[in-house]
Coordinates of C-alpha atoms in Angstrom, one line a residue:
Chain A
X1 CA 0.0 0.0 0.0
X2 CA 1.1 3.7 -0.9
X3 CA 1.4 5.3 2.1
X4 CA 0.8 8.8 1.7
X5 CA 1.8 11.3 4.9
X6 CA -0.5 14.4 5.7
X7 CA 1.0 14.9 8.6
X8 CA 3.4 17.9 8.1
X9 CA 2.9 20.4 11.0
X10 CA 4.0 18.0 12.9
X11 CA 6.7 17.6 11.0
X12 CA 8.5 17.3 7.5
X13 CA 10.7 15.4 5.6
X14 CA 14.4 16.9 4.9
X15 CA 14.2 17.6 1.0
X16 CA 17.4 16.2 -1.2
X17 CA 19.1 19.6 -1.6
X18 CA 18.6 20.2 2.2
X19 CA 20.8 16.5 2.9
X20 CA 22.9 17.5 0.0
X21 CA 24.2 21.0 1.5
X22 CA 24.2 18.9 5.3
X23 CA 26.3 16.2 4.4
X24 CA 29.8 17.4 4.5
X25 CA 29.5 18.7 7.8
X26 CA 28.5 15.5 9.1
X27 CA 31.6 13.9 7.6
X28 CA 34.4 15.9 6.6
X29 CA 33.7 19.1 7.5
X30 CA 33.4 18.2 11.1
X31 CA 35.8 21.4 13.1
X32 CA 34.4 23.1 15.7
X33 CA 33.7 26.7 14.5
X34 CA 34.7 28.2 17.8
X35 CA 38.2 26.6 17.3
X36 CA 40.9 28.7 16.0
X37 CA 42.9 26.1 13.8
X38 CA 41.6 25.6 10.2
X39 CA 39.5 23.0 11.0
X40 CA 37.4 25.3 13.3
X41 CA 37.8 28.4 10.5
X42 CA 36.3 26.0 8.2
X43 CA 33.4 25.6 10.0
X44 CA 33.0 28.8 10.9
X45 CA 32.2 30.6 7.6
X46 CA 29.0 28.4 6.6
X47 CA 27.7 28.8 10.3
X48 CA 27.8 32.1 9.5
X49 CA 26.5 31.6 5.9
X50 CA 23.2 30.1 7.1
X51 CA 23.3 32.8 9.7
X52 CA 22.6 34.8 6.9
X53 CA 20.2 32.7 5.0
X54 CA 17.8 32.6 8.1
X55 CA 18.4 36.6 8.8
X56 CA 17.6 37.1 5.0
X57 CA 14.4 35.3 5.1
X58 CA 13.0 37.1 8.0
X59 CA 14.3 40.7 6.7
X60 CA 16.8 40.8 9.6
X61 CA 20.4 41.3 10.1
X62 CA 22.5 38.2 11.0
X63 CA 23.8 39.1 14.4
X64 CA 19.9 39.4 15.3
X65 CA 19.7 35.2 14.7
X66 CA 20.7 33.0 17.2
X67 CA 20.3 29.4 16.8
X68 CA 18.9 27.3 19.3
X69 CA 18.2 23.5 19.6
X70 CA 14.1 23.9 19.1
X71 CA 11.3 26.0 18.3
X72 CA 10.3 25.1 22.2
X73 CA 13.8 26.4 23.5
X74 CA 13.3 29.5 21.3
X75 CA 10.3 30.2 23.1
X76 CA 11.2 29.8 26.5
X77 CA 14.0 31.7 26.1
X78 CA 12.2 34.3 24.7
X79 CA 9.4 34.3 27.2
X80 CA 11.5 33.9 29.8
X81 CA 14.3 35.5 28.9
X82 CA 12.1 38.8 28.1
X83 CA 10.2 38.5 31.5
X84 CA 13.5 38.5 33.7
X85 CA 15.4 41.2 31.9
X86 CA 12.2 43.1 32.2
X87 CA 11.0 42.1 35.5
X88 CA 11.9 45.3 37.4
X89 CA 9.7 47.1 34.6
X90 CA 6.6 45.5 35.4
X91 CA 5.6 41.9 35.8
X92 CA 2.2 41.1 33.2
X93 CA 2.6 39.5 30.1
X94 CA -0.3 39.0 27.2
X95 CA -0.8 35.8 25.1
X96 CA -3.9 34.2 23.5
X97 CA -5.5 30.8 24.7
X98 CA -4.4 29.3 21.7
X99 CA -0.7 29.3 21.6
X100 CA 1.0 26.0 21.4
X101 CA 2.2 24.5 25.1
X102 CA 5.9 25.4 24.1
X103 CA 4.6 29.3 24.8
X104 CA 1.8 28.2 27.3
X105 CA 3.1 26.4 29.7
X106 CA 6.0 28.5 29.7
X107 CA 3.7 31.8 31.0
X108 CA 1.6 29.5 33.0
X109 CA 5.3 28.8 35.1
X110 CA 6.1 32.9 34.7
X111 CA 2.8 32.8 36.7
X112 CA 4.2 30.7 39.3
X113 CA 7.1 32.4 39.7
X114 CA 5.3 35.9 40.6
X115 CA 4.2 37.3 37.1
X116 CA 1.0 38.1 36.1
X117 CA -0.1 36.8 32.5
X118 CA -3.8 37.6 30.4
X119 CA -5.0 35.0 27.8
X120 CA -6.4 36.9 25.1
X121 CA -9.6 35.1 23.7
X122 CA -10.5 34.5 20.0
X123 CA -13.0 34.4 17.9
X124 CA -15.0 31.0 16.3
X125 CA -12.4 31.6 13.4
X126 CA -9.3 31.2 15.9
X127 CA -8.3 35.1 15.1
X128 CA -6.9 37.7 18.2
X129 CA -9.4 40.8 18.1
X130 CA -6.5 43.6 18.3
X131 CA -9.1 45.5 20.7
X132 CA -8.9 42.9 22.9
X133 CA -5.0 43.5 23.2
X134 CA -5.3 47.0 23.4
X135 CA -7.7 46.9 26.2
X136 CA -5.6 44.2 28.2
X137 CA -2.8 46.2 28.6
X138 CA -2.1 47.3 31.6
X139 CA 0.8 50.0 32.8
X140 CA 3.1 47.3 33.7
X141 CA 2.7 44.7 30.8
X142 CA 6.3 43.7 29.5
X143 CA 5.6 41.0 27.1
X144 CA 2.9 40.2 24.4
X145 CA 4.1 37.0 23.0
X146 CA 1.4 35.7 19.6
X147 CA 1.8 33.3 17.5
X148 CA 2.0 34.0 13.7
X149 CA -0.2 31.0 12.4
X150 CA -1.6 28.1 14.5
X151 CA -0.5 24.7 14.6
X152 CA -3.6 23.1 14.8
X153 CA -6.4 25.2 12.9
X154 CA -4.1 27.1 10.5
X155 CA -5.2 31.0 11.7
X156 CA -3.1 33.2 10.4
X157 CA -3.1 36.3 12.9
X158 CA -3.0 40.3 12.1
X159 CA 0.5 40.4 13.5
X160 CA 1.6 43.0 11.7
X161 CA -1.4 45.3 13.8
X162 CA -0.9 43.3 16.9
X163 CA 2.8 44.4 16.9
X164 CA 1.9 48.3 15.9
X165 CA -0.1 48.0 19.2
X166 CA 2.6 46.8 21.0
X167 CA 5.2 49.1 19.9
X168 CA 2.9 52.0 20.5
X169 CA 2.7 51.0 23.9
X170 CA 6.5 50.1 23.9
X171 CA 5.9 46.8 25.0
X172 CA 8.0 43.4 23.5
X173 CA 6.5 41.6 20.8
X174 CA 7.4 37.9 20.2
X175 CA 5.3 35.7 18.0
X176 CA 6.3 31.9 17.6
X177 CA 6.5 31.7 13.8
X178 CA 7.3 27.6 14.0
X179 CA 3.8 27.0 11.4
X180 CA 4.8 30.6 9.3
X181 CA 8.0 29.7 7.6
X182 CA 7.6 28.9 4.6
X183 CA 4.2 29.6 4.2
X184 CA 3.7 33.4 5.4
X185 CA 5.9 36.6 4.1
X186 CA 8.1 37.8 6.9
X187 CA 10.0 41.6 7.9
X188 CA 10.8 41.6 10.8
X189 CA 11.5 45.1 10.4
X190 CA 8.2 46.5 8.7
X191 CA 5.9 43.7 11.2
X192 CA 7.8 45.8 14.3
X193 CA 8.5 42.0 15.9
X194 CA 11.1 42.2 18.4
X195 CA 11.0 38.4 18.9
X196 CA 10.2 35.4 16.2
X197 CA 11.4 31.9 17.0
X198 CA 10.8 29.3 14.4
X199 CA 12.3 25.6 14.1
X200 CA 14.0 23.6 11.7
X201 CA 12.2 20.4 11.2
X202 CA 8.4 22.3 10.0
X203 CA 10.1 23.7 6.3
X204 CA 11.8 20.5 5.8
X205 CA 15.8 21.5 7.6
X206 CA 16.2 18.2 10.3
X207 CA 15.1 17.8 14.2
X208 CA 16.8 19.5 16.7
X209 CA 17.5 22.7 15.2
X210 CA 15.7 26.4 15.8
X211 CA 16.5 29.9 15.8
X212 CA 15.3 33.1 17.8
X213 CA 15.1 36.1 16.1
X214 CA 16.2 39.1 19.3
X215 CA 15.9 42.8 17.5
X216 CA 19.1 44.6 17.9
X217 CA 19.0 46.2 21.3
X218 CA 16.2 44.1 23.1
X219 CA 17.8 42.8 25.8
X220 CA 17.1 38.8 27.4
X221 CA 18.4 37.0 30.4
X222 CA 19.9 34.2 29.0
X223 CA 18.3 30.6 29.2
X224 CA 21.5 28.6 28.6
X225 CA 24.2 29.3 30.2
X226 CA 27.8 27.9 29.1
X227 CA 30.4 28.9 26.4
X228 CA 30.8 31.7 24.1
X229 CA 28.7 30.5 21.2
X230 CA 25.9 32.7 20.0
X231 CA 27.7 35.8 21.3
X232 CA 27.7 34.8 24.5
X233 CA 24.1 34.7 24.4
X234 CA 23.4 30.8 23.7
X235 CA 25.8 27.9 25.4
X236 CA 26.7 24.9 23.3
X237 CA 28.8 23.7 20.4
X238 CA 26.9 24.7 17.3
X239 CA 24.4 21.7 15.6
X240 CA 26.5 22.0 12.7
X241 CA 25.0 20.2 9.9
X242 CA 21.3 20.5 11.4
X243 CA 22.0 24.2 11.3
X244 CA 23.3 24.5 7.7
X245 CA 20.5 22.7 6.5
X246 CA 18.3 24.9 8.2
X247 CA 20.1 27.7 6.5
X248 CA 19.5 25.9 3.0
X249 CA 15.8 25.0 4.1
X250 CA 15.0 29.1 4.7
X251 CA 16.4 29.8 2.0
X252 CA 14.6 27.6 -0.4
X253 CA 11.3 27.8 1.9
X254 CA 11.5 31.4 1.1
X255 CA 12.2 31.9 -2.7
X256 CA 9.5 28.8 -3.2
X257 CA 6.8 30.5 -1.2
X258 CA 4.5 31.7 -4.0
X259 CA 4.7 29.0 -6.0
X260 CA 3.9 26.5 -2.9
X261 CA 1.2 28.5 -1.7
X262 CA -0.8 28.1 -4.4
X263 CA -0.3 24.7 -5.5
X264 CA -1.0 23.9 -1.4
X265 CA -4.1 26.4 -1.0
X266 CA -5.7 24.4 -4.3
X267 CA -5.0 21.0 -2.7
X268 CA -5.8 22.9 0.1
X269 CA -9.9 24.0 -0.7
X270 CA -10.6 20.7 -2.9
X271 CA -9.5 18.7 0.1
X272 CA -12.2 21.2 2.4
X273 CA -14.3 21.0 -0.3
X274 CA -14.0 17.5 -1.2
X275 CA -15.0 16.6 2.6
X276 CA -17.8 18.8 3.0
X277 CA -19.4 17.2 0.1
X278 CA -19.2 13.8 0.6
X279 CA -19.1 13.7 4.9
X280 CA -22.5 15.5 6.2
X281 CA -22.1 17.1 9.5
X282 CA -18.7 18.0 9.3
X283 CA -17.7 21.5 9.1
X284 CA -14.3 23.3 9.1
X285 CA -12.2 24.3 12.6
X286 CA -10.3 28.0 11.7
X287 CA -10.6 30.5 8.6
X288 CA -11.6 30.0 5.3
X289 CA -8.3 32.1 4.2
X290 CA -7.1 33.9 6.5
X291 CA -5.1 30.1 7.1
X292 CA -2.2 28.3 6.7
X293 CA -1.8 26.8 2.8
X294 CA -1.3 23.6 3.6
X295 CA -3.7 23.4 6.9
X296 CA -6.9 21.7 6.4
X297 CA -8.9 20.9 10.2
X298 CA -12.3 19.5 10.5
X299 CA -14.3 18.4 13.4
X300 CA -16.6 15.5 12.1
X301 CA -20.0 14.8 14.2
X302 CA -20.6 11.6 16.2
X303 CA -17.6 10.1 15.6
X304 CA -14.1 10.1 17.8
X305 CA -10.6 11.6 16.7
X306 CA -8.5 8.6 17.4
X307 CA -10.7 6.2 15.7
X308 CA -10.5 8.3 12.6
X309 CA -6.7 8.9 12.7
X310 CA -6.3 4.7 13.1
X311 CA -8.6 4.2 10.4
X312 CA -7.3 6.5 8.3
X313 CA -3.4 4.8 9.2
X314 CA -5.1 1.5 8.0
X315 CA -6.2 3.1 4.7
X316 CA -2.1 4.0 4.6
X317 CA -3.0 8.3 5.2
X318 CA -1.1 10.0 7.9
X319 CA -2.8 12.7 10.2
X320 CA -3.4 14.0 13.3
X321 CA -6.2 14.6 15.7
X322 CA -7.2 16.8 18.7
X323 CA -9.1 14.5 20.3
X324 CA -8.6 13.5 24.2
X325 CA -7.4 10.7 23.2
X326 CA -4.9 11.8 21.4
X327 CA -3.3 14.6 23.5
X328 CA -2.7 12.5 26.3
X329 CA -5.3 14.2 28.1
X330 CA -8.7 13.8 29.2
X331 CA -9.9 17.0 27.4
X332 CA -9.7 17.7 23.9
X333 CA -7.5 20.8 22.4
X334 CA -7.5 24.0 23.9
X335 CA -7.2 25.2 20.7
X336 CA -10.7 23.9 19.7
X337 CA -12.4 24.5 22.9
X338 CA -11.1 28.4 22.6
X339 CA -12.6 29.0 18.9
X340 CA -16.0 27.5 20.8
X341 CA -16.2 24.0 19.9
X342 CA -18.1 21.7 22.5
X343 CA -16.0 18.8 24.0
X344 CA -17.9 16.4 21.7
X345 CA -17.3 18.0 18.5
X346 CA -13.4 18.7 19.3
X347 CA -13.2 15.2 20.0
X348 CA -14.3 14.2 16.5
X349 CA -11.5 16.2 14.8
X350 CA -8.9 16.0 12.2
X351 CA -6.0 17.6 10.8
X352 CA -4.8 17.0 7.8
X353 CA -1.4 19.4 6.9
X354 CA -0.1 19.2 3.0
X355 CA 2.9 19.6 2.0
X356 CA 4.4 20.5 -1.8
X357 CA 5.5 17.2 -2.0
X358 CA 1.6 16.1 -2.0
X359 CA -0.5 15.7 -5.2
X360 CA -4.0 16.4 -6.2
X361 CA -4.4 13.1 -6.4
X362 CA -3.2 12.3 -2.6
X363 CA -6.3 14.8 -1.7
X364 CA -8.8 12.7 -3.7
X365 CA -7.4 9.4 -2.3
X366 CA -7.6 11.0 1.0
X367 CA -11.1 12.4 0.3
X368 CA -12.1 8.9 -0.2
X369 CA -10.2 7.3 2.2
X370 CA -12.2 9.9 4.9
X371 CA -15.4 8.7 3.7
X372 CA -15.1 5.1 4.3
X373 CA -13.3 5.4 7.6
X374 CA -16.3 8.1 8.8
X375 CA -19.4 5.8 7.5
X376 CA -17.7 2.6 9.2
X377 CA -16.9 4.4 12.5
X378 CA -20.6 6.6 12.2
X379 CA -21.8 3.0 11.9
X380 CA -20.9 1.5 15.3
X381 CA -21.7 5.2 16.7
X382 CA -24.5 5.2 19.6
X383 CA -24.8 8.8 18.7
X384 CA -25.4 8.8 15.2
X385 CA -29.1 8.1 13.5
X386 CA -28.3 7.6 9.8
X387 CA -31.8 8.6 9.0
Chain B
X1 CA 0.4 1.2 20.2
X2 CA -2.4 -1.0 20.1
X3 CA -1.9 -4.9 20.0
X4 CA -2.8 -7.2 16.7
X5 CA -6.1 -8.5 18.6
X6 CA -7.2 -5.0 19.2
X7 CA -6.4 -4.0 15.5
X8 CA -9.0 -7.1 14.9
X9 CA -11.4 -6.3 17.1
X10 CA -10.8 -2.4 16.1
X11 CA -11.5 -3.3 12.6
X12 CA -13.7 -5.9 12.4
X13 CA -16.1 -5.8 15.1
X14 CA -18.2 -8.5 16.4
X15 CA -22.1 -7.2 17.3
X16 CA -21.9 -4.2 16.2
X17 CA -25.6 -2.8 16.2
X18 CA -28.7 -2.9 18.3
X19 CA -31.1 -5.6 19.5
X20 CA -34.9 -4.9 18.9
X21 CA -36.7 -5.5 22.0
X22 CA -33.7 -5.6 23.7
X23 CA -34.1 -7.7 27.8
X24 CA -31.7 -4.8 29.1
X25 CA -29.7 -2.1 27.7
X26 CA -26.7 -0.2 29.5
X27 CA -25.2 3.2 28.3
X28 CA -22.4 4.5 29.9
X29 CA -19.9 7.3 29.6
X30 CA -20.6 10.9 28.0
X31 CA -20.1 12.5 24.6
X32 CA -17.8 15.3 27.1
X33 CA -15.7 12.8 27.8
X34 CA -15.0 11.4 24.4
X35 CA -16.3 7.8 24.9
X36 CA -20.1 6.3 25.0
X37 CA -20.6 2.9 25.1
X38 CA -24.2 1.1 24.7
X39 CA -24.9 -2.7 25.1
X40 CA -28.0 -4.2 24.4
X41 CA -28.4 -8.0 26.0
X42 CA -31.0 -10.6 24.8
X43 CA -31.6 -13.0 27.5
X44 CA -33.5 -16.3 27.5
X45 CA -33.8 -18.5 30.7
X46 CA -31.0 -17.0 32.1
X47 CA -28.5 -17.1 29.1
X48 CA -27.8 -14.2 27.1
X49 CA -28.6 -15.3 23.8
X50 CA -27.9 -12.2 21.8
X51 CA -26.1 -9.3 22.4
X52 CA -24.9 -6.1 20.2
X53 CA -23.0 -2.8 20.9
X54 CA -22.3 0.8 20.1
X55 CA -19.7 3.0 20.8
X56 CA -18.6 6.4 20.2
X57 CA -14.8 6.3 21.3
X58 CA -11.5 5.7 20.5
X59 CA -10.1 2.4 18.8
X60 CA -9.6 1.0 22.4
X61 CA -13.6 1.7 23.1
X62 CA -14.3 -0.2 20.1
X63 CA -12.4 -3.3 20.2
X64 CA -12.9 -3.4 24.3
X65 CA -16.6 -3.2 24.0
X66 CA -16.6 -5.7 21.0
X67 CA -14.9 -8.3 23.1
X68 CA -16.5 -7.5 25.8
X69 CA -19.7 -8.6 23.8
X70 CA -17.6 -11.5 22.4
X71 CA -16.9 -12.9 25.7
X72 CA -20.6 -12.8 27.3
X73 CA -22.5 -14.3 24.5
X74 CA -23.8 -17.7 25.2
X75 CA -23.1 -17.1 28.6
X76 CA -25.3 -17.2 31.7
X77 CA -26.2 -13.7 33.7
X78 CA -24.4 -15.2 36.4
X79 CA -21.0 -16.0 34.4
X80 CA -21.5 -13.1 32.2
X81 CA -21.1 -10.8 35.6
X82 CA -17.9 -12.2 36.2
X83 CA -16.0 -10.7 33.5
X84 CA -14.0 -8.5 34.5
X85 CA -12.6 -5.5 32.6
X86 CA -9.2 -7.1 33.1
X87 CA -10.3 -10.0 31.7
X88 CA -11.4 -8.0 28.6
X89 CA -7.9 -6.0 28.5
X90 CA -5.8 -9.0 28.7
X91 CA -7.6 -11.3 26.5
X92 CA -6.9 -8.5 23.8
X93 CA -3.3 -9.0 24.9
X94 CA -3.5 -6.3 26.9
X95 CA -4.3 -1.8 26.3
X96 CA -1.8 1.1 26.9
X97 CA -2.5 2.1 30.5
X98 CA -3.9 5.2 29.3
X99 CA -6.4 2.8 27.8
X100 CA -7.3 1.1 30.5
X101 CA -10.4 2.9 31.7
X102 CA -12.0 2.3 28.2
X103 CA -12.1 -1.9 29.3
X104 CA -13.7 0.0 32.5
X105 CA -16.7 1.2 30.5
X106 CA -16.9 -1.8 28.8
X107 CA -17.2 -4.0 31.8
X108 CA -19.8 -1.1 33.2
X109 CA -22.2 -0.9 30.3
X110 CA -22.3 -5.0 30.7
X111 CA -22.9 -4.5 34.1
X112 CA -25.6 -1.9 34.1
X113 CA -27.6 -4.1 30.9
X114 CA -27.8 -6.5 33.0
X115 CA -29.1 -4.5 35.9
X116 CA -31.4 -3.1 33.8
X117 CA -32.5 -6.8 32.5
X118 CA -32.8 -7.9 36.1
X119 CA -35.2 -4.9 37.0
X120 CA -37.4 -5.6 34.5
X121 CA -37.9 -8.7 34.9
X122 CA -38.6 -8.1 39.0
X123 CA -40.9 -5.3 37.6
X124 CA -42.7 -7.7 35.4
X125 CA -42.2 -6.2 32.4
X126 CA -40.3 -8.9 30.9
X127 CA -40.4 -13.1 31.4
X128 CA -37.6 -15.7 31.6

């Protein structure tokens, strides 16, 4: 059986020109780059090279990246690395209840360590009201950390008017960009972010690898502490090869934007469309385009998330769910429970997250594939009266 | 994740439906919680002759419940309140521990049917 994988916020395959550029520095090119000896210099100049490839996709300068080991290190260190520099300022910070944990949990700890946080509602499309930000800050708010696009229902948010509000007030502005790359245009510079992390392994650069974006001048306590990598800022001997592929990945990511966008946003609405047709009482978790190309989310009536996701693993499709089940949890996403949905219908959801490497034919196999697995599963449902 | 039996069981369950005229039903569980599980018993003198299922949950749900079923048919009321949801778990080779409490329901919505079968037959409603 063709197995075809659906799968790709969680994460993506490294593409060939991605291994290709990794490869010597996972064999011969193997010097430390903080080593003074050729060996080291030799190293040194592509770390710096892909310094520059991430730096140019975001519209920043290279001594504004700093690489890190995860899009979840980049924002702790962010987060918390904002807060403590900050903390004699003031001591609130502003999020939204549907960041991923990697930004959640990490205020949720700020909290019980003495700072004060608000969780900015949405609406039923998943979007940040900017009036709602506005009105929730409060003289000593030192952070507003939102995320760019979401990893489960593919809302893009206004950043670029989210940040305005924040500079106005002269307030730090991080937004975890770990879904954007790739996918969304990025300036740093015009979007006013003072703080972006992203990782590696979502635009198709290995595991392992991330980068934080710091604006010139914003100061951060660091999270790591050790050597004098990363300007002092970041401990650790550089991921080498992880990191140069990263630096190809952006790079590619960023000159192949258009052209994937809108081979992913067709695959993209025939897919939604394709499911509304055939599957009744299913309807579509986030915006209709205000959403990630490749993000398609559904919540699916009467039926349960992990069931689906098996089924739909038997019938050789990979995808993800936000069903209790699957979270680990006994409740279903936050993220679907913020945009309104009711524990039952979170718990019938899927997501299914394209990739350029998909075909318009994957869709329609998938489309298909969906069918049978729902009418089976609707079947054996004690909630569901097929007439 | 999930053992071959409770692929099986996952995939092609046994007594999947409901039984008209049913001697006792049991529904368990809530749609909040993600798992619903309904079991419909026909007894006759004391045996349970016939017995069907639906559930709403996860693959472990599924296949628990249709064991469950599995295990109690041709059995007597007595026997059939024996099984345990152990009994149900390890007979599948055994669930992720996270799992568990879905071979919980299972053994409940068994449990209650059967309750409910006995009731009506002390309330008259229903004969041996």
């Amino acid at each position: 059986m063709n197995r075809i994988y659906m799968d790709n916020a969680a994460t993506t395959r490294i593409t060939e020109p991605v291994l290709e550029a990794m490869m010597p520095y996972l064999t011969d090119v193997f010097g430390n780059p903080s080593s003074v000896h050729a060996f080291g210099r030799e190293a040194r100049k592509p770390l710096e090279q892909a310094r520059k490839q991430v730096a140019d996709a975001l519209g920043a300068q290279p001594n504004e990246i700093y690489f890190t080991g995860c899009g979840t290190e980049s924002d702790n260190w962010a987060i918390r690395g904002a807060a403590y520099a900050s903390a004699k300022k003031g001591k609130h910070i502003i999020t939204s209840q549907i960041e991923h944990h990697a930004v959640l949990h990490t205020v949720e700890q700020l909290e019980k360590e003495g700072f004060t946080a608000t969780y900015l509602p949405v609406d039923e499309f998943g979007l940040v009201n900017p009036d709602d930000l506005e009105k929730a800050i409060q003289p000593d708010t030192i952070l507003i950390t939102i995320m760019m696009a979401n990893n489960e229902i593919g809302t893009i948010q206004p950043i670029e008017q989210l940040a305005q509000i924040a500079k106005d007030h002269k307030i730090l502005f991080h937004t975890d960009a770990v879904q954007a790359i790739g996918s969304v245009k990025i300036d740093v510079k015009a979007m006013n972010i003072d703080l972006l992390s992203l990782s590696g392994h979502k635009f198709h650069a290995p595991k392992g690898v991330g980068a934080l974006y710091i604006r010139q001048g914003v100061k951060l306590q660091r999270l790591i502490y050790g050597g004098a990598q990363e300007r002092t800022q970041r401990g650790g001997t550089e991921n080498m090869a992880s990191i140069i592929g990263m630096g190809k990945a952006i790079e590619l990511a960023d000159q192949q934007m258009e052209q994937h966008n809108q081979k992913l946003c067709a695959m993209r609405d025939r897919m939604i469309e394709g499911i509304m047709e055939s599957i009744p009482e299913t309807r579509l978790n986030g915006h209709a385009t205000k959403r990630l190309p490749g993000n398609v989310n559904v919540s699916i009536r009467y039926i349960e998330g992990e069931g689906i996701l098996i089924g739909m693993d038997l019938e050789g499709i990979a995808a993800s769910s936000g069903s209790a089940c699957t979270s680990g949890s006994l409740d279903p996403s936050h993220v679907l429970l913020a945009i309104g949905l009711t524990h039952e219908i979170a718990h019938g959801s899927l997501r299914l997250t394209l990739s350029e490497d998909n075909t318009m034919e994957d869709v329609e196999i998938a489309i298909a594939a969906l069918t049978r697995v729902v009418t089976r599963l609707r079947s054996m449902s004690p909630l569901y009266n097929a007439n | 994740m999930y053992t071959e039996q409770v692929m099986d069981h996952f995939m092609n369950p046994r007594n999947v439906g409901e039984i008209e005229n049913a001697s006792g039903t049991g529904t368990v569980g809530n749609a909040k919680c993600g798992d619903i599980m309904k079991i419909d018993i026909k007894v006759e003198n004391g045996v349970i002759v016939d017995v069907k299922f639906k559930t709403f949950g996860c693959g472990a749900a599924i296949a628990t419940s249709s064991r469950a079923t599995e295990m109690v048919l041709g059995k007597t009321i007595d026997e059939a309140l024996q099984v345990t949801n152990k009994q149900v778990a390890e007979s599948l080779g055994g669930l992720p521990q996270v799992k568990m409490h879905c071979s919980i329901l299972a053994e409940e919505a068994l449990q209650k049917a059967i309750m409910d079968y006995k009731q009506r037959l002390d309330a008259g409603e229903i004969s041996e």
